Coordinates of C-alpha atoms in Angstrom, one line a residue:
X14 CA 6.4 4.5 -26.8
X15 CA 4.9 1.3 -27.3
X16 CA 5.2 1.1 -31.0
X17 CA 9.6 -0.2 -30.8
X18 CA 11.8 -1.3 -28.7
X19 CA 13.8 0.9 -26.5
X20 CA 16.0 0.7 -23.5
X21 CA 13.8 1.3 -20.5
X22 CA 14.8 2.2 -16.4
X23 CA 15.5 -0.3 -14.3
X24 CA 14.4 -3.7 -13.3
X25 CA 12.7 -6.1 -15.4
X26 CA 11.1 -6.4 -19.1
X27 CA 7.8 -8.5 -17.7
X28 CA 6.4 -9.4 -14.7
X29 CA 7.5 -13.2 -14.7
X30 CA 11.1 -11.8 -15.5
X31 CA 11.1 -10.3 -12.4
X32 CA 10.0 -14.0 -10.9
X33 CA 12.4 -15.9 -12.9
X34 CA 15.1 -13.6 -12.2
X35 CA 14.6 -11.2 -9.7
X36 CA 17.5 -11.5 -6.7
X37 CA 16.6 -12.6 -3.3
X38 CA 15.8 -9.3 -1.2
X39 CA 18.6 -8.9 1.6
X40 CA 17.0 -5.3 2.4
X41 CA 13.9 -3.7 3.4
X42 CA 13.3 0.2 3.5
X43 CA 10.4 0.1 6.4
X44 CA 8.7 3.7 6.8
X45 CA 8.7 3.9 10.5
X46 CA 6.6 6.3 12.5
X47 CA 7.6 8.0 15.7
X48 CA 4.3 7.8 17.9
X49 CA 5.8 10.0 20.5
X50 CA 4.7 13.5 18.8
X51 CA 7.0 16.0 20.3
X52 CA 10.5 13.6 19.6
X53 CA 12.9 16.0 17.6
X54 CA 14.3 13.3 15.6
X55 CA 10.4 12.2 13.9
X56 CA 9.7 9.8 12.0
X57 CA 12.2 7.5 9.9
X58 CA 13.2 4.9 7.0
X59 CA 14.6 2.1 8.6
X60 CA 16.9 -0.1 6.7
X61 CA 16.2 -3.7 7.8
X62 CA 18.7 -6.9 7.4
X63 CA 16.4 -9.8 5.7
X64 CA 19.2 -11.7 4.4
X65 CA 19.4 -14.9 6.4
X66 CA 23.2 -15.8 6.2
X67 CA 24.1 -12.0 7.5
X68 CA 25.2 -11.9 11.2
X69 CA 22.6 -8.7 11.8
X70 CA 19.7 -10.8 9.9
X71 CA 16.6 -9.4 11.4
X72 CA 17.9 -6.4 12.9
X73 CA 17.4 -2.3 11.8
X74 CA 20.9 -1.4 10.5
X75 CA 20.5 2.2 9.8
X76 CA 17.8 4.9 10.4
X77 CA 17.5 7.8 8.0
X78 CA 15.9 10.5 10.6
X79 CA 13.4 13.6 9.2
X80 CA 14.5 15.1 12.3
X81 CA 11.2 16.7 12.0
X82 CA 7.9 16.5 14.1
X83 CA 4.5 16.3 13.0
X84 CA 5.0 14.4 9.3
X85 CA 3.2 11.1 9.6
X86 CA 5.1 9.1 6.9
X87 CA 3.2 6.7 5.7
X88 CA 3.7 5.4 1.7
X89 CA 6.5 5.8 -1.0
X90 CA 7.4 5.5 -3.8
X91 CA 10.8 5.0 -6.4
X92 CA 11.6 7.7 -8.8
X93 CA 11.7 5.3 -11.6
X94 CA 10.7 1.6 -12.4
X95 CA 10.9 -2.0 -14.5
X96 CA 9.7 0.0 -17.1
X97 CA 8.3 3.0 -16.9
X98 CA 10.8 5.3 -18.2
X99 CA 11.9 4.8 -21.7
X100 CA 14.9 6.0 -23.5
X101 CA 16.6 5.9 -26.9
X102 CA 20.1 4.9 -25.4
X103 CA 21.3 2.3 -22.6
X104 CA 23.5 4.6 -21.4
X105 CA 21.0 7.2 -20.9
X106 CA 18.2 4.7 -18.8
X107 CA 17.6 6.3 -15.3
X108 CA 18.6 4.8 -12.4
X109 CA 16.1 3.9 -9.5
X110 CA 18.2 5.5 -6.6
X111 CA 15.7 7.7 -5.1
X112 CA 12.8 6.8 -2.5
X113 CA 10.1 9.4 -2.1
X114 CA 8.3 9.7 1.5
X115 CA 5.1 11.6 1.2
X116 CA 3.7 12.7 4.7
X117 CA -0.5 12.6 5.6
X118 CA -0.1 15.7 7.9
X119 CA 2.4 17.8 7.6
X120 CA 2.4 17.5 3.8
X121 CA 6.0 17.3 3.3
X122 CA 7.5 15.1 1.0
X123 CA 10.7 13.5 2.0
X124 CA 13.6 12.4 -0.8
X125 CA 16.0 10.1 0.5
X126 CA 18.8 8.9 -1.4
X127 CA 19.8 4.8 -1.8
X128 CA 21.6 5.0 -4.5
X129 CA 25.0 5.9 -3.1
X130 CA 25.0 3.4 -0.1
X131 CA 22.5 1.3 0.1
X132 CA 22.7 -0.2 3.5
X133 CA 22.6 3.4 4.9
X134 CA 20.7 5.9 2.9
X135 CA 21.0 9.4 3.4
X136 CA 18.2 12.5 3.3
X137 CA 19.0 14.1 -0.3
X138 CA 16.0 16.5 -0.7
X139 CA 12.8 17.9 1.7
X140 CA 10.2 19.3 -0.5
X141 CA 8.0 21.3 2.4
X142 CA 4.0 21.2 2.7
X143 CA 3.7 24.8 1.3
X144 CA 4.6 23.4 -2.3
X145 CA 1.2 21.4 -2.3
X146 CA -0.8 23.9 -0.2
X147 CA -0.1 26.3 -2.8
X148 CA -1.7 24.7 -5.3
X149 CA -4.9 23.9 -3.1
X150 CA -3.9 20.1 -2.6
X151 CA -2.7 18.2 0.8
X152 CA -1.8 14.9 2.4
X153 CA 0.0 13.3 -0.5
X154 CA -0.1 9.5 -0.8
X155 CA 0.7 6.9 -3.1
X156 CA 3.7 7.8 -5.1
X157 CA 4.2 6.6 -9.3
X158 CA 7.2 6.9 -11.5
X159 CA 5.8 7.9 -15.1
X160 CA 6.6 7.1 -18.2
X161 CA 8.5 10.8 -19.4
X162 CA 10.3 10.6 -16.2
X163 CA 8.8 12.1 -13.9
X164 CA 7.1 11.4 -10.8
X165 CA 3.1 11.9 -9.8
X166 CA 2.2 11.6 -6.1
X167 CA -1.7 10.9 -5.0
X168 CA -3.3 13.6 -3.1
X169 CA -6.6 13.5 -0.7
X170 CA -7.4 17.3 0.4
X171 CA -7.3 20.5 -0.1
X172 CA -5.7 23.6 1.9
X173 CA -8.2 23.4 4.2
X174 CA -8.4 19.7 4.9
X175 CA -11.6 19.1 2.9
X176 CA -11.8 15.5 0.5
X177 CA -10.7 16.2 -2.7
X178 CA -9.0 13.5 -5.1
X179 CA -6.5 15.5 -7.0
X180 CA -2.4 14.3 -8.2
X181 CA 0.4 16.5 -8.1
X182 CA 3.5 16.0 -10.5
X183 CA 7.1 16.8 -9.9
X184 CA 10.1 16.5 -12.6
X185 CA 13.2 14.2 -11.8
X186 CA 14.6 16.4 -10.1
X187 CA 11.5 16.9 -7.6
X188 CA 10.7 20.9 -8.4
X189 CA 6.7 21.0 -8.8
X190 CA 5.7 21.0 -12.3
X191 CA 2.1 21.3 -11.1
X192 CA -1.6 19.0 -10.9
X193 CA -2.2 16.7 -13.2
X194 CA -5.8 16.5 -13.5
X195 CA -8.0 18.6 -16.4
X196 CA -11.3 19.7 -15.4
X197 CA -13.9 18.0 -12.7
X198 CA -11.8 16.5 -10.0
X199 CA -13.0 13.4 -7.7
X200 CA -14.7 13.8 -4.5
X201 CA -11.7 12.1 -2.5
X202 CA -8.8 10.3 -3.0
X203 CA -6.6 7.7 -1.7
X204 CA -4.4 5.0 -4.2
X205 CA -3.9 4.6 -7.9
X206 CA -2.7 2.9 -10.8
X207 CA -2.8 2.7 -14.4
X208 CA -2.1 1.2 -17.6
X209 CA -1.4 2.8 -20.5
X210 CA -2.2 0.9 -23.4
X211 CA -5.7 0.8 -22.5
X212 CA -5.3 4.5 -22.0
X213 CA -6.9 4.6 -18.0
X214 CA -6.2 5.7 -14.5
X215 CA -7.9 3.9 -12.0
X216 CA -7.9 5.6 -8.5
X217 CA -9.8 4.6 -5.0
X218 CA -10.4 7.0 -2.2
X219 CA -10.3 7.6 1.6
X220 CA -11.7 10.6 3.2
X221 CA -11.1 14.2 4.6
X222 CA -7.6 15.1 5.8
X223 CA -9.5 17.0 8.8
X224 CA -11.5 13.7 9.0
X225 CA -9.0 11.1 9.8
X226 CA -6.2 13.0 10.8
X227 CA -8.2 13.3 14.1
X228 CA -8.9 9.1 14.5
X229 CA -12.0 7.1 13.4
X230 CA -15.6 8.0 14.2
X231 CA -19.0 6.2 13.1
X232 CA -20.3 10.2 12.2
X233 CA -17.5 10.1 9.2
X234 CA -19.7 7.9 6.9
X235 CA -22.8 10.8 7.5
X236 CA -21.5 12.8 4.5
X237 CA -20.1 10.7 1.6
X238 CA -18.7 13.5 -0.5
X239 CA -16.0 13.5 2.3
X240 CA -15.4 9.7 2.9
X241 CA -14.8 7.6 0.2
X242 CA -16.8 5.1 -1.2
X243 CA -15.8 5.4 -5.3
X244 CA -13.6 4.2 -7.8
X245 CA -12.8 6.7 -10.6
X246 CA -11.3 6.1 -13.6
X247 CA -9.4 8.7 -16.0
X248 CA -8.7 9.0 -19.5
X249 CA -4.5 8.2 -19.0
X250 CA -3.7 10.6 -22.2
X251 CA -5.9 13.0 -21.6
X252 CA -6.0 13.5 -18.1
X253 CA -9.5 13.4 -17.4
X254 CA -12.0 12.1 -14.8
X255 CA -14.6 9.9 -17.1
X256 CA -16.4 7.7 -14.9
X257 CA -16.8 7.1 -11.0
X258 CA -18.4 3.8 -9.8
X259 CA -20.4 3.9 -6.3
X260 CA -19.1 0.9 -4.1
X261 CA -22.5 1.3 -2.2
X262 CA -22.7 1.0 1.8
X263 CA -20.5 -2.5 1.3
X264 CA -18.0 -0.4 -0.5
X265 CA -16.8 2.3 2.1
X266 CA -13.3 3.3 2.2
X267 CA -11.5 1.7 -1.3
X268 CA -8.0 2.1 -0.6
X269 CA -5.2 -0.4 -2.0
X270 CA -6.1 -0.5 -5.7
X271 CA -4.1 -2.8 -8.1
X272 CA -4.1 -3.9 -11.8
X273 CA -3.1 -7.3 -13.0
X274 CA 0.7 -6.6 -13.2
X275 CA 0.5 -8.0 -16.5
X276 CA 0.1 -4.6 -18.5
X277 CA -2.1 -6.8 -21.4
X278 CA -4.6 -7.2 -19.0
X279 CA -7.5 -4.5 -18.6
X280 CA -8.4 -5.6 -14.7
X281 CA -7.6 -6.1 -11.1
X282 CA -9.1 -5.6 -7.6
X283 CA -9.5 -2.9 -4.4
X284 CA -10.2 -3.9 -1.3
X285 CA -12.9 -2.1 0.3
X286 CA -11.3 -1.2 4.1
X287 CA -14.4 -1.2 6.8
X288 CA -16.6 -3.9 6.1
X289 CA -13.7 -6.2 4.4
X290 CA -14.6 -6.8 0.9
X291 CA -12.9 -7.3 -2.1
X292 CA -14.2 -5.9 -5.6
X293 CA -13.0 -6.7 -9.1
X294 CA -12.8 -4.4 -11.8
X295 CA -13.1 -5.0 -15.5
X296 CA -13.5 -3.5 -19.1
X297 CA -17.4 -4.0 -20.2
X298 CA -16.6 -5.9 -24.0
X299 CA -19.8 -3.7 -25.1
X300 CA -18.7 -0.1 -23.7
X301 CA -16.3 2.4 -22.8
X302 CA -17.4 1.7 -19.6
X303 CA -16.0 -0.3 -16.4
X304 CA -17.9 -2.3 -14.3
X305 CA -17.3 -3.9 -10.5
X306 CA -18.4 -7.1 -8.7
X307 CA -17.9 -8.1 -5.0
X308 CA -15.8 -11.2 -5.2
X309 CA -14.9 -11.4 -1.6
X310 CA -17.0 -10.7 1.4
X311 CA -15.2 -11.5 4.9
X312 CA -18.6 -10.8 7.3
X313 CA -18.5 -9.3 10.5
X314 CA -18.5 -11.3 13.7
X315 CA -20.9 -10.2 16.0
X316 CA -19.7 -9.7 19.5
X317 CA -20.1 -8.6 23.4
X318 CA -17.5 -6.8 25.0
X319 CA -16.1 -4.3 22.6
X320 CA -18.5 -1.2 22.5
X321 CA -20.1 -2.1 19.9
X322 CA -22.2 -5.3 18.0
X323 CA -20.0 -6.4 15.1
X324 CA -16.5 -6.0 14.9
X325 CA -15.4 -5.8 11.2
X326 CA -12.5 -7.3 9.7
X327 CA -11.2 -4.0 8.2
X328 CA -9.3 -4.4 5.2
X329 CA -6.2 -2.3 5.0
X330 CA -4.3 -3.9 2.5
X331 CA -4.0 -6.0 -0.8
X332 CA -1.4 -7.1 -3.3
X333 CA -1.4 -9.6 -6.1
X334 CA 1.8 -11.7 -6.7
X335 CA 3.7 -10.8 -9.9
X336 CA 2.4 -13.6 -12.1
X337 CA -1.5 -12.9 -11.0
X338 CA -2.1 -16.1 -9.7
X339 CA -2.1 -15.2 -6.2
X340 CA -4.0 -12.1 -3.9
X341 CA -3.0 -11.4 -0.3
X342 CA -5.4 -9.1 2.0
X343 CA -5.1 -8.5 6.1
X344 CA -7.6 -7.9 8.1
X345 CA -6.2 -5.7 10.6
X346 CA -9.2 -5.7 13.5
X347 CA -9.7 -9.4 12.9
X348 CA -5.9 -10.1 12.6
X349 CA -6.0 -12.6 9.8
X350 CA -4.0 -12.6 6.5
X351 CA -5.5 -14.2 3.7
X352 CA -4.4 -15.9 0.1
X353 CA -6.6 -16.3 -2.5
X354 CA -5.8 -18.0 -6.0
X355 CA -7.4 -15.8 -8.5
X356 CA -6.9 -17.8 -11.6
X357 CA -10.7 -17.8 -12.3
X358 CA -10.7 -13.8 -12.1
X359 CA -14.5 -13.7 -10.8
X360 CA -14.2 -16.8 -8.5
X361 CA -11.1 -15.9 -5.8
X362 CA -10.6 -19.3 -3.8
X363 CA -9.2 -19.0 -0.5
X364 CA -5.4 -21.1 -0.2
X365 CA -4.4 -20.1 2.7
X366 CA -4.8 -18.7 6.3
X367 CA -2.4 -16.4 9.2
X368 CA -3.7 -15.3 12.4
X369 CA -1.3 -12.2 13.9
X370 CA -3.1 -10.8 16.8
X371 CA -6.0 -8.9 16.2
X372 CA -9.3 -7.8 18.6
X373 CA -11.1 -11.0 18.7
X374 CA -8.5 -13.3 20.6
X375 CA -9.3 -16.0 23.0
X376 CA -7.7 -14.5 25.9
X377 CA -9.3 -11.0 25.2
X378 CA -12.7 -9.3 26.9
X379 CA -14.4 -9.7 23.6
X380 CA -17.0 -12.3 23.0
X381 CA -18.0 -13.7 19.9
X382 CA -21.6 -15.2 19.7
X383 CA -22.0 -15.0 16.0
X384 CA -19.1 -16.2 13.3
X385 CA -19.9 -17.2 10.0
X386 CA -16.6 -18.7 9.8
X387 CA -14.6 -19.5 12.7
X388 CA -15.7 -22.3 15.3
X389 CA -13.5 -20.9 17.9
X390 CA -11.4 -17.6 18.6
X391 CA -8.0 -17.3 17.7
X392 CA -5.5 -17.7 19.7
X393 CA -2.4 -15.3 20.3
X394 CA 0.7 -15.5 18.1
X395 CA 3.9 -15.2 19.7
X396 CA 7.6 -15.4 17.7
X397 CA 10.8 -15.9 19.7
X398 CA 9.2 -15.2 22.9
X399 CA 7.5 -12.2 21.7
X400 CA 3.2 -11.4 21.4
X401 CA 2.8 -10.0 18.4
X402 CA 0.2 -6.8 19.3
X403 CA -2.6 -5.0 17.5
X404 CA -3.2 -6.4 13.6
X405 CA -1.2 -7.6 10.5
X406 CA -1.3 -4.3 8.4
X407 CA 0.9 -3.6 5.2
X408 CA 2.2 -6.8 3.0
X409 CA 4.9 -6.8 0.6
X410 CA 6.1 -9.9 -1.0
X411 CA 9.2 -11.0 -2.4
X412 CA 9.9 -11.5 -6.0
X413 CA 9.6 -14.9 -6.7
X414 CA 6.0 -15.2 -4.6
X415 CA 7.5 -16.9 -2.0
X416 CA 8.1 -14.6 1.5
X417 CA 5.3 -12.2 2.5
X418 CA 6.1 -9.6 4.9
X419 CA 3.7 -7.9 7.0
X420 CA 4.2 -5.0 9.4
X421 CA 1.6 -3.8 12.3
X422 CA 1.1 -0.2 12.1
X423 CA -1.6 1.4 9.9
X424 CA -2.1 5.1 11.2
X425 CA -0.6 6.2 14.4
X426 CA -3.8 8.3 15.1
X427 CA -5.7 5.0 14.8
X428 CA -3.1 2.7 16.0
X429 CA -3.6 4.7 19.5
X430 CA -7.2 4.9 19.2
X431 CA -7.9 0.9 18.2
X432 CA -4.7 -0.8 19.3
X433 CA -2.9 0.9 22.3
X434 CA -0.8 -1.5 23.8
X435 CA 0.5 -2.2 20.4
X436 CA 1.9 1.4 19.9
X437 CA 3.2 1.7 24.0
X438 CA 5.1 -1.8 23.2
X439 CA 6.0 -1.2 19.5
X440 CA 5.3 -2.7 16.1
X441 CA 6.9 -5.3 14.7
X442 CA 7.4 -7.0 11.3
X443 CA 6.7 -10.6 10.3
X444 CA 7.3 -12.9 7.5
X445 CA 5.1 -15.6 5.9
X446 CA 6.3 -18.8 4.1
X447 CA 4.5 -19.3 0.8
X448 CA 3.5 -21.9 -0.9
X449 CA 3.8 -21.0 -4.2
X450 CA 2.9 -24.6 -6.3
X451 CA 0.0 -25.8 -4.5
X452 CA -1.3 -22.4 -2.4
X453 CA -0.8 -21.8 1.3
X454 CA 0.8 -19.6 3.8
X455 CA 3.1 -20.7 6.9
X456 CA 4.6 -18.0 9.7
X457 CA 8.1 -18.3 10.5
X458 CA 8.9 -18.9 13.3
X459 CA 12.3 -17.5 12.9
X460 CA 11.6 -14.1 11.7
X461 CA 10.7 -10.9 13.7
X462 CA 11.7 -7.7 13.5
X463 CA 11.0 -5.9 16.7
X464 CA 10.3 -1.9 17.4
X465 CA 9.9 -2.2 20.7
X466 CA 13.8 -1.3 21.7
X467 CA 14.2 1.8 19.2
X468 CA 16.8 4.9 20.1
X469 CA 14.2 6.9 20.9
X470 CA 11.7 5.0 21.4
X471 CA 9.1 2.2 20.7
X472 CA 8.3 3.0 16.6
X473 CA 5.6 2.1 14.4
X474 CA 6.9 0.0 11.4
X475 CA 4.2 0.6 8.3
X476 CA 5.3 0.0 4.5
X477 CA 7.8 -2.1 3.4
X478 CA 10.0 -1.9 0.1
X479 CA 13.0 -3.4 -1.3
X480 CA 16.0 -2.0 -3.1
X481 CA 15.4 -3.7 -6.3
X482 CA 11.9 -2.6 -6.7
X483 CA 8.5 -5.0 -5.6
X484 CA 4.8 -6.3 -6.1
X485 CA 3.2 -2.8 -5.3
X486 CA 5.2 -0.6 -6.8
X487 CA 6.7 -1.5 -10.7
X488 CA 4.2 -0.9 -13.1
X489 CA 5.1 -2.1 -17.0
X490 CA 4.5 -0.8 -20.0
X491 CA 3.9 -3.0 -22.9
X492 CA 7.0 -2.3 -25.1
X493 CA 6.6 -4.6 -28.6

């Protein structure tokens, strides 16, 4: 499929088309979770109002209900991408009109429709956790479009709950076609991406469903063949596990994972969650082989007043803008957003700088005695009146590199465990000017989205997408 020119799905033929002409974004699909467990109506899309000449700009407009309990929606995923999907005829190419909500614990997997309207999208398909427990795999996660047009969802357990890094595959119209590795499968699981024409798979992992379903504890780390510190990387074609990296202690808990959008290029970065580091990964010239380096270290700050010594920056989420001149990390426990210009691939320079909340403020119980980069604790953010609570968590950026979004909530188990008041008062969503010439980040102050007055409830807003596809989901296919 990469040897002629074809018509292809939706979207975009590069990554700078979709900078150069890419529409403003005027929606966002926000997977929301219900924190109160035993609410009827569950957990939800909302459909947010980011365009700023519309008279319900920063406001949820519609809420597509699970009307289920127990589902924990966390990431999704389109049915089809920029290019992804190729076909001989134009009228044929698929349309991206689906969004597909996988759930860490009850193992559903939600299709909602956005296609038909949409400003209100409607529940079009509910494929139920026996599917995957069936075939021995649970607590789908990170959700790809493929290039014969159909879908593959990440998954991190088995039946029982046990680690175990497997993918499950479903046709276009979402029956189960079955799992998709052959042979050995990886310890755990977590995110994944991968680019064809150098024929690999790259995917980072997490832990245990019965680990961290339950909320954080130091004990986890005791076994590592149940929490992950590994990248693993598969033969694309052939479907097969060829070579796992060990991150080492620095290296616990990979999860975002992202290539270079630019599908020419044979490298990107994970950021490595609990100790807040950021690792690059790279074709060795001399061998079939990839290798890693740490090109990011944010250190601990050691503390009195939280329970423990150091208090980690814990790294929850990464992106790289669409023309790969820019990464974007939070640290959800310190609260800081970071941007980093990564046009020397091995040498990351920061640019730019967001504090938005976190456990470390001025006003807080915790003391910091030992920084190795602040001379001072931050102080609280506030927006339009309102203190933003707990840490910056999921990022998604616009287009043209020049809005980043961030939402609060990263896992209600551990939202209630780490940042309480945050999940009693509700999450919220922000937005983050860029400077996209010389580097640098601004909040503005004229954007929140607020959780905290829900229908049924303060909710928990987590991943962010827009209508027209984004910077963490289109993957392209070199098509020359």
């Amino acid at each position: 499929m990469s040897q002629h020119k074809c018509y292809c799905g939706p979207g975009y033929a590069t990554p700078l088309d979709a900078v150069r002409d890419g529409p403003r974004e005027k929606l966002l699909y926000v997977v929301t979770v219900q924190p109160k467990l035993d609410e009827p109506h569950g957990d939800y899309l909302s459909t947010v109002d980011v365009d700023p000449d519309s008279p319900t700009f920063c406001q949820v407009i519609h809420r597509t209900f699970t009307n289920s309990t127990g589902n924990e929606m966390h990431h999704s995923g389109w049915n089809t991408c920029s290019s992804c999907h190729f076909v001989e005829e134009k009228r044929k190419a698929p349309q991206r009109d689906r969004l597909i909500l996988p759930c860490l614990n009850s193992d559903r997997i939600f299709i909602v429709d956005v296609g038909s309207d949409p400003r209100a999208p409607k529940m079009a398909k509910v494929i139920e956790g026996d599917v995957l427990k069936k075939a021995n795999v649970t607590a789908p996660h990170t959700t790809h479009c493929l290039p014969n047009g159909n879908v593959m969802i990440s998954t991190m357990g088995d039946a029982e709950g046990n680690a175990k890094g497997e993918f499950v595959e479903f046709d276009k119209n979402f029956e189960f076609v079955g799992t998709w590795t052959k042979g050995e499968t990886a310890l755990c699981g977590y995110d994944y991406w991968y680019q064809p024409l150098f024929n690999v798979m790259v995917a980072s992992e997490w832990g245990a469903p019965k680990l961290f379903r339950r909320g954080w504890r130091d004990s986890d780390l005791d076994d590592p063949t149940q929490y992950g510190r590994r990248l693993n990387f598969y033969k694309w074609n052939e479907r097969e596990l060829f070579q796992t990296i060990d991150l080492g202690d620095e290296g616990v808990c990979p999860l975002e994972i992202r290539f270079l959008h630019n599908p020419k290029e044979n490298q990107g970065y994970v950021g490595s969650t609990l100790y807040s580091k950021v690792y690059r990964f790279y074709k060795d010239e001399k061998s079939d082989k990839y290798l890693t380096e740490k090109v990011i270290d944010c250190p601990a700050k050691k503390v009195t007043g939280a329970g423990s010594e150091y208090i980690n920056g814990m790294m929850t989420d990464i992106l790289i803008s669409l023309d790969d001149r820019f990464i974007y990390f939070s640290n959800w426990m310190h609260g800081d957003v970071r941007q980093y210009d990564i046009t020397d691939r091995s040498n990351p320079k920061l640019t730019g700088q967001v504090w938005l909340g976190g456990a470390i403020l001025s006003d807080s119980t915790v003391k910091v005695i030992e920084d190795k980069e602040l001379t001072k604790q931050p102080d609280p953010t506030f927006i339009k009146g309102r203190r933003l609570l707990g840490g910056p968590q999921m990022l998604q950026l616009s287009l043209d590199g020049q809005r980043l979004y961030v939402s609060s909530s990263l896992f209600s188990p551990w939202d209630k465990q780490f940042y309480p008041e945050m999940v009693k008062a509700g999450g919220t969503i922000v937005q983050i000017d860029i400077d996209t010439v010389n580097g640098g980040m601004t909040l503005n102050e004229n954007f929140l989205v607020d959780f905290a007055n829900e229908p049924y409830g303060p909710s928990l807003p987590h991943e962010m997408r827009y209508p027209g596809g984004d910077c963490t989901s289109d993957i392209w296919i070199v098509n020359e």
